[in-house]
Short mmCIF file of C-alpha atoms in Angstrom, two decimals:
data_model
loop_
_atom_site.label_atom_id
_atom_site.label_comp_id
_atom_site.label_asym_id
_atom_site.label_seq_id
_atom_site.Cartn_x
_atom_site.Cartn_y
_atom_site.Cartn_z
CA MET A 1 64.11 76.01 127.60
CA SER A 2 62.50 72.61 127.94
CA LEU A 3 61.23 70.95 124.83
CA GLN A 4 57.46 70.90 124.75
CA GLU A 5 57.55 67.13 124.29
CA ASP A 6 58.94 66.89 127.81
CA MET A 7 56.08 68.80 129.39
CA SER A 8 52.86 67.42 130.80
CA PRO A 9 49.60 69.29 130.07
CA GLY A 10 49.69 70.73 133.60
CA GLU A 11 53.28 71.91 133.22
CA TRP A 12 52.39 73.45 129.87
CA LEU A 13 49.56 75.42 131.44
CA GLN A 14 51.80 76.57 134.25
CA ARG A 15 54.38 77.92 131.81
CA TYR A 16 52.36 78.96 128.78
CA CYS A 17 49.16 80.22 130.33
CA PRO A 18 50.32 83.17 132.45
CA SER A 19 48.11 85.76 134.08
CA LEU A 20 48.52 89.37 133.03
CA ASP A 21 46.51 91.59 135.36
CA GLY A 22 43.72 89.03 135.69
CA GLN A 23 43.51 88.05 132.04
CA PHE A 24 45.24 84.90 130.80
CA LEU A 25 47.13 84.14 127.62
CA PHE A 26 47.31 80.57 126.38
CA LEU A 27 49.81 79.29 123.84
CA ASP A 28 48.29 76.47 121.82
CA PRO A 29 50.96 73.71 121.86
CA VAL A 30 49.97 72.49 118.39
CA SER A 31 49.50 75.60 116.26
CA TRP A 32 51.48 78.04 118.45
CA GLN A 33 48.60 80.47 118.20
CA THR A 34 47.84 82.58 121.27
CA PHE A 35 44.43 82.92 122.88
CA GLN A 36 43.21 85.35 125.50
CA LEU A 37 41.22 83.57 128.22
CA THR A 38 39.24 84.39 131.32
CA GLU A 39 40.07 82.89 134.70
CA GLY A 40 37.03 80.59 134.40
CA ALA A 41 38.24 79.21 131.08
CA VAL A 42 41.67 78.54 132.55
CA THR A 43 40.09 76.65 135.45
CA VAL A 44 38.34 74.39 132.95
CA LEU A 45 41.63 73.82 131.09
CA GLN A 46 43.36 72.98 134.36
CA GLU A 47 40.69 70.39 135.09
CA ALA A 48 41.08 69.04 131.57
CA ALA A 49 44.86 68.84 132.05
CA LYS A 50 44.43 66.82 135.24
CA ALA A 51 42.00 64.48 133.50
CA ILE A 52 44.41 64.00 130.59
CA GLU A 53 47.32 63.20 132.90
CA GLN A 54 45.14 60.68 134.75
CA ASP A 55 44.06 59.02 131.47
CA ARG A 56 40.41 59.92 132.00
CA PHE A 57 40.00 62.61 129.37
CA GLU A 58 37.14 60.82 127.61
CA ALA A 59 35.22 60.67 130.89
CA PHE A 60 35.97 64.35 131.46
CA LEU A 61 34.60 65.22 128.01
CA ALA A 62 31.41 63.30 128.83
CA ASP A 63 31.11 65.14 132.17
CA VAL A 64 31.41 68.52 130.46
CA GLU A 65 28.80 67.58 127.89
CA GLU A 66 26.46 66.46 130.62
CA ALA A 67 27.05 69.71 132.53
CA GLY A 68 25.89 71.79 129.57
CA ASP A 69 28.66 71.54 126.99
CA TRP A 70 31.83 73.60 126.42
CA PRO A 71 32.13 77.35 126.21
CA PRO A 72 32.85 78.26 122.56
CA GLY A 73 36.34 77.25 121.43
CA LEU A 74 37.50 75.79 124.72
CA GLU A 75 37.12 72.12 123.82
CA PHE A 76 39.54 72.62 120.95
CA LEU A 77 42.16 74.06 123.33
CA ALA A 78 41.64 71.21 125.80
CA ARG A 79 42.20 68.75 122.99
CA THR A 80 45.46 70.46 122.04
CA LEU A 81 46.66 69.82 125.61
CA SER A 82 45.94 66.13 125.12
CA THR A 83 48.63 66.04 122.42
CA LEU A 84 51.23 66.58 125.16
CA HIS A 85 50.32 63.32 126.87
CA ILE A 86 50.81 59.73 125.82
CA ALA A 87 48.22 57.54 127.52
CA THR A 88 49.76 54.80 129.68
CA GLU A 89 47.41 52.25 128.12
CA SER A 90 46.84 53.59 124.66
CA PRO A 91 45.45 51.24 122.00
CA LEU A 92 48.85 51.32 120.32
CA THR A 93 50.65 49.93 123.37
CA ALA A 94 47.98 47.51 124.52
CA MET B 1 88.82 86.50 88.10
CA THR B 2 87.55 89.04 90.60
CA GLY B 3 84.50 88.60 92.82
CA THR B 4 81.39 90.76 92.68
CA ALA B 5 81.94 94.05 94.48
CA TYR B 6 79.37 93.95 97.24
CA ARG B 7 78.78 97.05 99.25
CA LEU B 8 78.35 96.24 102.93
CA LEU B 9 76.01 98.14 105.23
CA ASP B 10 76.14 97.56 108.97
CA VAL B 11 72.76 98.80 110.21
CA GLY B 12 73.02 97.46 113.76
CA ALA B 13 71.03 94.27 114.26
CA ALA B 14 71.84 93.12 110.74
CA GLN B 15 74.35 93.45 107.96
CA LEU B 16 73.37 93.94 104.36
CA ALA B 17 75.37 93.46 101.20
CA VAL B 18 74.36 94.84 97.84
CA ALA B 19 75.95 94.74 94.44
CA SER B 20 74.79 96.71 91.43
CA PRO B 21 76.28 98.19 88.29
CA ILE B 22 73.74 101.06 88.40
CA ASP B 23 75.70 104.22 89.25
CA ARG B 24 72.59 106.19 90.10
CA PHE B 25 71.60 103.59 92.70
CA HIS B 26 74.96 104.02 94.45
CA ALA B 27 74.57 107.80 94.36
CA HIS B 28 71.14 107.43 96.00
CA LEU B 29 72.55 104.99 98.55
CA ASP B 30 75.22 107.57 99.47
CA LEU B 31 72.47 110.12 100.11
CA VAL B 32 70.37 107.95 102.44
CA TYR B 33 73.28 106.18 104.18
CA PRO B 34 75.54 109.24 104.54
CA HIS B 35 77.20 108.16 107.79
CA HIS B 36 78.41 104.77 106.62
CA GLU B 37 82.13 104.35 106.15
CA PRO B 38 83.04 101.91 103.38
CA ILE B 39 83.58 98.38 104.70
CA THR B 40 86.33 96.84 102.65
CA THR B 41 86.88 93.50 104.36
CA PRO B 42 84.59 90.64 103.31
CA ARG B 43 81.95 89.91 105.96
CA PHE B 44 78.90 87.81 106.61
CA ALA B 45 75.70 89.53 105.54
CA ASP B 46 72.21 88.56 106.73
CA VAL B 47 70.88 89.66 103.37
CA ARG B 48 72.97 89.71 100.21
CA VAL B 49 71.28 91.04 97.09
CA GLY B 50 72.08 92.12 93.57
CA LEU B 51 70.22 94.83 91.70
CA LEU B 52 70.58 94.17 88.02
CA PRO B 53 69.28 96.30 85.14
CA GLY B 54 67.05 94.76 82.51
CA SER B 55 67.22 95.32 78.77
CA ARG B 56 67.45 98.93 77.68
CA PHE B 57 65.29 98.01 74.67
CA ARG B 58 62.21 97.00 76.71
CA PRO B 59 59.28 98.84 75.05
CA ARG B 60 57.66 100.07 78.28
CA GLY B 61 60.85 101.31 79.91
CA ARG B 62 63.93 99.78 81.42
CA GLN B 63 63.58 97.87 84.68
CA VAL B 64 65.70 96.74 87.61
CA THR B 65 65.44 93.33 89.26
CA LEU B 66 66.44 92.32 92.79
CA TRP B 67 68.26 89.01 92.99
CA ALA B 68 68.79 87.14 96.27
CA ASP B 69 70.24 83.65 96.55
CA GLY B 70 69.82 83.06 92.84
CA GLN B 71 66.14 83.99 92.90
CA ARG B 72 64.04 87.01 92.02
CA PRO B 73 61.57 87.25 94.90
CA PHE B 74 59.86 90.43 93.64
CA GLU B 75 58.52 91.87 90.43
CA PRO B 76 60.99 94.23 88.71
CA TYR B 77 60.77 97.98 89.37
CA PRO B 78 61.39 100.85 86.98
CA HIS B 79 65.12 101.31 86.47
CA ASP B 80 65.28 104.59 88.37
CA CYS B 81 63.57 103.06 91.44
CA ALA B 82 66.44 100.78 92.46
CA LEU B 83 66.71 102.37 95.91
CA PRO B 84 63.06 101.77 96.93
CA LEU B 85 63.36 98.23 95.57
CA PHE B 86 66.50 97.65 97.65
CA GLU B 87 64.94 99.08 100.81
CA TRP B 88 61.62 97.23 100.54
CA GLY B 89 63.17 94.05 99.23
CA SER B 90 65.92 93.80 101.83
CA ASN B 91 63.46 94.62 104.63
CA TYR B 92 61.22 91.81 103.43
CA LEU B 93 64.14 89.41 103.32
CA LEU B 94 65.24 90.46 106.82
CA SER B 95 61.71 89.83 108.09
CA GLN B 96 61.93 86.29 106.74
CA ARG B 97 65.42 85.50 107.98
CA LEU B 98 66.25 87.22 111.20
CA ASN B 99 64.70 84.57 113.43
CA ALA B 100 67.38 84.85 116.08
CA TYR B 101 65.24 87.75 117.33
CA LEU B 102 61.60 88.51 117.87
CA LEU B 103 60.79 90.98 115.10
CA LEU B 104 57.97 93.43 115.68
CA HIS B 105 56.51 95.56 112.91
CA ALA B 106 57.17 98.73 114.84
CA GLY B 107 58.97 102.02 114.99
CA VAL B 108 61.36 102.33 117.92
CA VAL B 109 62.90 105.45 119.45
CA ALA B 110 64.62 105.92 122.79
CA ARG B 111 65.50 108.44 125.48
CA LYS B 112 68.43 107.61 127.75
CA ASP B 113 68.33 104.06 126.36
CA ARG B 114 64.73 103.58 127.46
CA ALA B 115 62.71 102.66 124.41
CA LEU B 116 59.32 103.65 123.11
CA ILE B 117 57.87 100.99 120.81
CA LEU B 118 55.29 101.98 118.19
CA PRO B 119 53.73 98.82 116.73
CA ALA B 120 51.24 99.44 113.95
CA ASN B 121 49.63 98.15 110.83
CA PRO B 122 50.65 99.73 107.52
CA GLY B 123 49.05 103.14 107.03
CA ALA B 124 48.69 103.92 110.74
CA GLY B 125 51.26 106.73 110.67
CA LYS B 126 54.02 104.77 112.40
CA THR B 127 56.86 105.97 110.18
CA THR B 128 55.76 109.61 110.31
CA LEU B 129 55.47 109.55 114.09
CA THR B 130 58.80 107.74 114.49
CA CYS B 131 60.59 110.33 112.34
CA ALA B 132 58.88 113.25 114.10
CA LEU B 133 59.87 111.90 117.52
CA HIS B 134 63.43 111.48 116.31
CA LEU B 135 63.47 115.10 115.14
CA ALA B 136 62.12 116.06 118.57
CA GLY B 137 65.23 114.62 120.19
CA TRP B 138 64.64 110.87 120.56
CA ARG B 139 67.29 108.40 119.44
CA PHE B 140 66.20 106.59 116.27
CA LEU B 141 66.42 102.80 116.55
CA SER B 142 64.17 101.75 113.68
CA ASP B 143 61.09 102.71 111.78
CA GLU B 144 60.21 99.19 110.62
CA PHE B 145 61.60 96.55 112.98
CA GLY B 146 61.37 96.31 116.72
CA VAL B 147 64.22 93.84 117.09
CA ILE B 148 64.00 92.09 120.46
CA ASP B 149 66.60 89.82 121.99
CA ALA B 150 64.37 87.17 123.56
CA ASP B 151 67.02 86.28 126.15
CA THR B 152 67.34 89.77 127.63
CA GLY B 153 64.22 91.56 126.39
CA GLU B 154 66.41 94.38 125.07
CA LEU B 155 65.84 96.17 121.76
CA LEU B 156 68.51 96.25 119.10
CA PRO B 157 68.66 99.18 116.69
CA MET B 158 68.21 98.67 112.95
CA VAL B 159 69.18 102.11 111.71
CA ARG B 160 67.97 102.38 108.12
CA PRO B 161 66.33 105.16 106.12
CA ALA B 162 62.60 105.45 106.81
CA PRO B 163 60.36 105.47 103.71
CA LEU B 164 57.97 108.41 103.94
CA LYS B 165 55.02 108.28 101.62
CA ASN B 166 52.81 110.89 99.97
CA ARG B 167 51.70 113.62 102.39
CA SER B 168 54.14 112.49 105.09
CA ILE B 169 57.04 113.58 102.88
CA ASP B 170 56.05 117.21 103.23
CA VAL B 171 54.91 116.86 106.86
CA ILE B 172 58.33 115.57 107.94
CA GLY B 173 60.37 117.36 105.27
CA ARG B 174 59.46 120.82 106.54
CA ARG B 175 60.44 120.05 110.14
CA ALA B 176 63.71 121.48 111.39
CA GLY B 177 66.64 119.12 110.98
CA ALA B 178 64.92 116.73 108.56
CA THR B 179 67.12 115.17 105.89
CA LEU B 180 65.35 113.38 103.08
CA GLY B 181 66.67 111.40 100.16
CA PRO B 182 65.53 111.74 96.56
CA LEU B 183 61.83 111.72 95.71
CA PHE B 184 60.51 108.68 93.86
CA PRO B 185 57.14 109.71 92.43
CA LYS B 186 54.32 107.33 91.61
CA THR B 187 55.83 104.09 92.91
CA ARG B 188 53.50 101.20 93.76
CA LYS B 189 53.15 102.74 97.22
CA GLY B 190 52.71 106.29 95.93
CA ASP B 191 55.35 109.01 96.16
CA VAL B 192 58.26 107.91 98.35
CA SER B 193 61.21 109.70 99.89
CA HIS B 194 63.53 108.25 102.52
CA PHE B 195 64.11 110.02 105.82
CA VAL B 196 67.73 109.84 106.99
CA PRO B 197 68.30 109.21 110.73
CA ASP B 198 70.94 111.43 112.33
CA ARG B 199 74.58 110.57 112.82
CA ASP B 200 74.29 110.04 116.59
CA SER B 201 71.64 107.37 116.07
CA PHE B 202 73.80 105.76 113.41
CA LEU B 203 76.85 105.73 115.71
CA ALA B 204 74.71 104.18 118.46
CA ARG B 205 73.43 101.41 116.18
CA HIS B 206 74.99 98.72 118.38
CA ARG B 207 73.75 100.20 121.65
CA ARG B 208 70.70 98.39 122.94
CA ALA B 209 67.74 99.96 124.72
CA CYS B 210 65.35 98.65 127.36
CA PRO B 211 61.65 98.66 126.49
CA ALA B 212 59.68 101.10 128.64
CA LEU B 213 56.57 102.26 126.80
CA VAL B 214 54.42 100.77 124.03
CA VAL B 215 52.09 103.01 122.05
CA PHE B 216 49.86 101.68 119.28
CA PRO B 217 49.43 104.77 117.10
CA ARG B 218 46.72 105.46 114.57
CA PHE B 219 46.60 108.64 112.55
CA GLN B 220 43.12 109.84 111.72
CA ALA B 221 42.86 113.14 109.85
CA GLY B 222 41.08 115.76 111.91
CA ALA B 223 40.66 113.53 114.97
CA ALA B 224 41.07 114.90 118.47
CA LEU B 225 43.77 113.14 120.42
CA GLN B 226 42.56 110.05 122.27
CA CYS B 227 44.85 107.97 124.42
CA VAL B 228 43.56 104.89 126.21
CA PRO B 229 45.56 102.59 128.50
CA MET B 230 45.68 99.06 127.19
CA PRO B 231 45.47 96.05 129.53
CA ARG B 232 48.64 93.96 129.46
CA ALA B 233 47.03 90.81 128.04
CA GLU B 234 45.50 92.78 125.18
CA ALA B 235 48.80 94.57 124.59
CA ALA B 236 50.60 91.22 124.40
CA MET B 237 48.05 89.95 121.86
CA ARG B 238 48.44 93.09 119.76
CA ILE B 239 52.24 92.95 119.94
CA GLY B 240 52.13 89.33 118.76
CA MET B 241 49.85 90.27 115.88
CA ASN B 242 52.24 93.05 114.88
CA SER B 243 55.21 90.70 114.71
CA PHE B 244 56.81 89.19 111.64
CA ASN B 245 57.84 85.95 113.33
CA TYR B 246 55.96 85.66 116.63
CA GLN B 247 54.13 82.49 115.67
CA ALA B 248 57.17 80.97 113.99
CA LEU B 249 59.17 81.36 117.21
CA GLY B 250 56.48 79.49 119.17
CA PRO B 251 57.20 79.26 122.92
CA LEU B 252 60.25 81.52 122.59
CA GLY B 253 58.20 84.29 120.98
CA PHE B 254 55.36 83.81 123.46
CA GLU B 255 57.65 84.21 126.47
CA ALA B 256 59.36 87.24 124.91
CA VAL B 257 56.03 88.96 124.25
CA VAL B 258 54.67 88.20 127.73
CA ALA B 259 57.90 89.52 129.28
CA LEU B 260 57.65 92.65 127.12
CA ALA B 261 54.03 93.25 128.16
CA ARG B 262 54.97 92.82 131.83
CA ARG B 263 57.86 95.28 131.80
CA THR B 264 56.14 98.02 129.78
CA VAL B 265 53.04 100.20 129.94
CA ALA B 266 50.87 100.21 126.81
CA TYR B 267 48.46 102.73 125.30
CA GLN B 268 46.37 103.09 122.18
CA LEU B 269 46.78 106.53 120.65
CA VAL B 270 44.56 108.08 117.98
CA TYR B 271 45.83 111.41 116.73
CA GLY B 272 45.06 114.01 114.10
CA GLU B 273 47.91 116.41 114.85
CA LEU B 274 51.48 115.19 114.98
CA ASP B 275 52.65 117.74 117.54
CA ASP B 276 49.80 116.83 119.90
CA ALA B 277 50.84 113.18 119.67
CA ILE B 278 54.48 114.02 120.37
CA ALA B 279 53.60 116.19 123.38
CA HIS B 280 51.33 113.49 124.78
CA ILE B 281 53.92 110.76 124.32
CA GLU B 282 56.54 112.96 126.01
CA ALA B 283 54.16 113.36 128.98
CA LEU B 284 53.45 109.61 129.14
CA PHE B 285 57.16 108.91 129.09
CA GLU B 286 57.86 111.41 131.87
CA ARG B 287 55.32 109.68 134.08
CA LEU B 288 56.88 106.24 133.73
CA PRO B 289 58.27 104.75 136.91
#
């Protein structure tokens, strides 16, 4: 098994957000708690994962807020995905 | 100097070692582990405990204390309740230590090495149903631990006596073939007597079974039988919640639970009559692919 530190947010979703008869389970990479999600919620997390990998997560958060804010609890899960990614130009490396 | 005389018990997925100078405890152990041959060679034990008597001059009655790794993890019990203390205490210690496996809080029985898993919260009737199924011809794997090898998804037996409580003692005790240990009245969990799994199950304690059916049982006095299929995602969530170490195992536990949900069919069963529940489970099992 790969170490979670080696996985991008997208890879994490692929492995730890499987579909079971149309419902999805998501393993939170920080707390290791499991959440049951709808397909729509997973789509949002996939978009968040892409944004994190492209270092535009803050812009993505602003877009979601503008579009009417997050479904309950989903922002927290998106933020846990961001822990799997080290920004290429983080303030610490600049 | 001689070492402490530990008595070793190979229960399948784990090995236990217990030392005690209390003769009555050993007599009780003989009654509820009747198929065990003495193991004389020193061996590794997953749990190694001592049951030591307290002062005989204690005003409110003599007590017995369980020691493990130089510590006393539990409050002492009355001196004549050493067996329940050993069973509960060593089960608790196993639940904390056996992290090589995914441990479900579940009864497990099998037919032709295909397993029925009965995960449940305390008080749901899991032990009673597990014992009744065993008496109806199913192989007994465990009444407390669904021990899952995360690599293969197989279930390992943990063949130990099953603690029946209060009314369940009579319900199971009057069934044909039931063997029960001594009665311990008025313990912290009420009256307790241990059900003894049969010799065939004991001899098969190293033979794994493949998970086939998951039933979440709930006894409700007087209730008509209700059995509802459970969607796989919900079953996986419930299995995880009924595990001792699911969250501690992280990704490993998650993948094991998802794999288990995918390869089994799950139901929620509410029952008021034990024989109705057994007949329904038999029918569900027959219909499995």
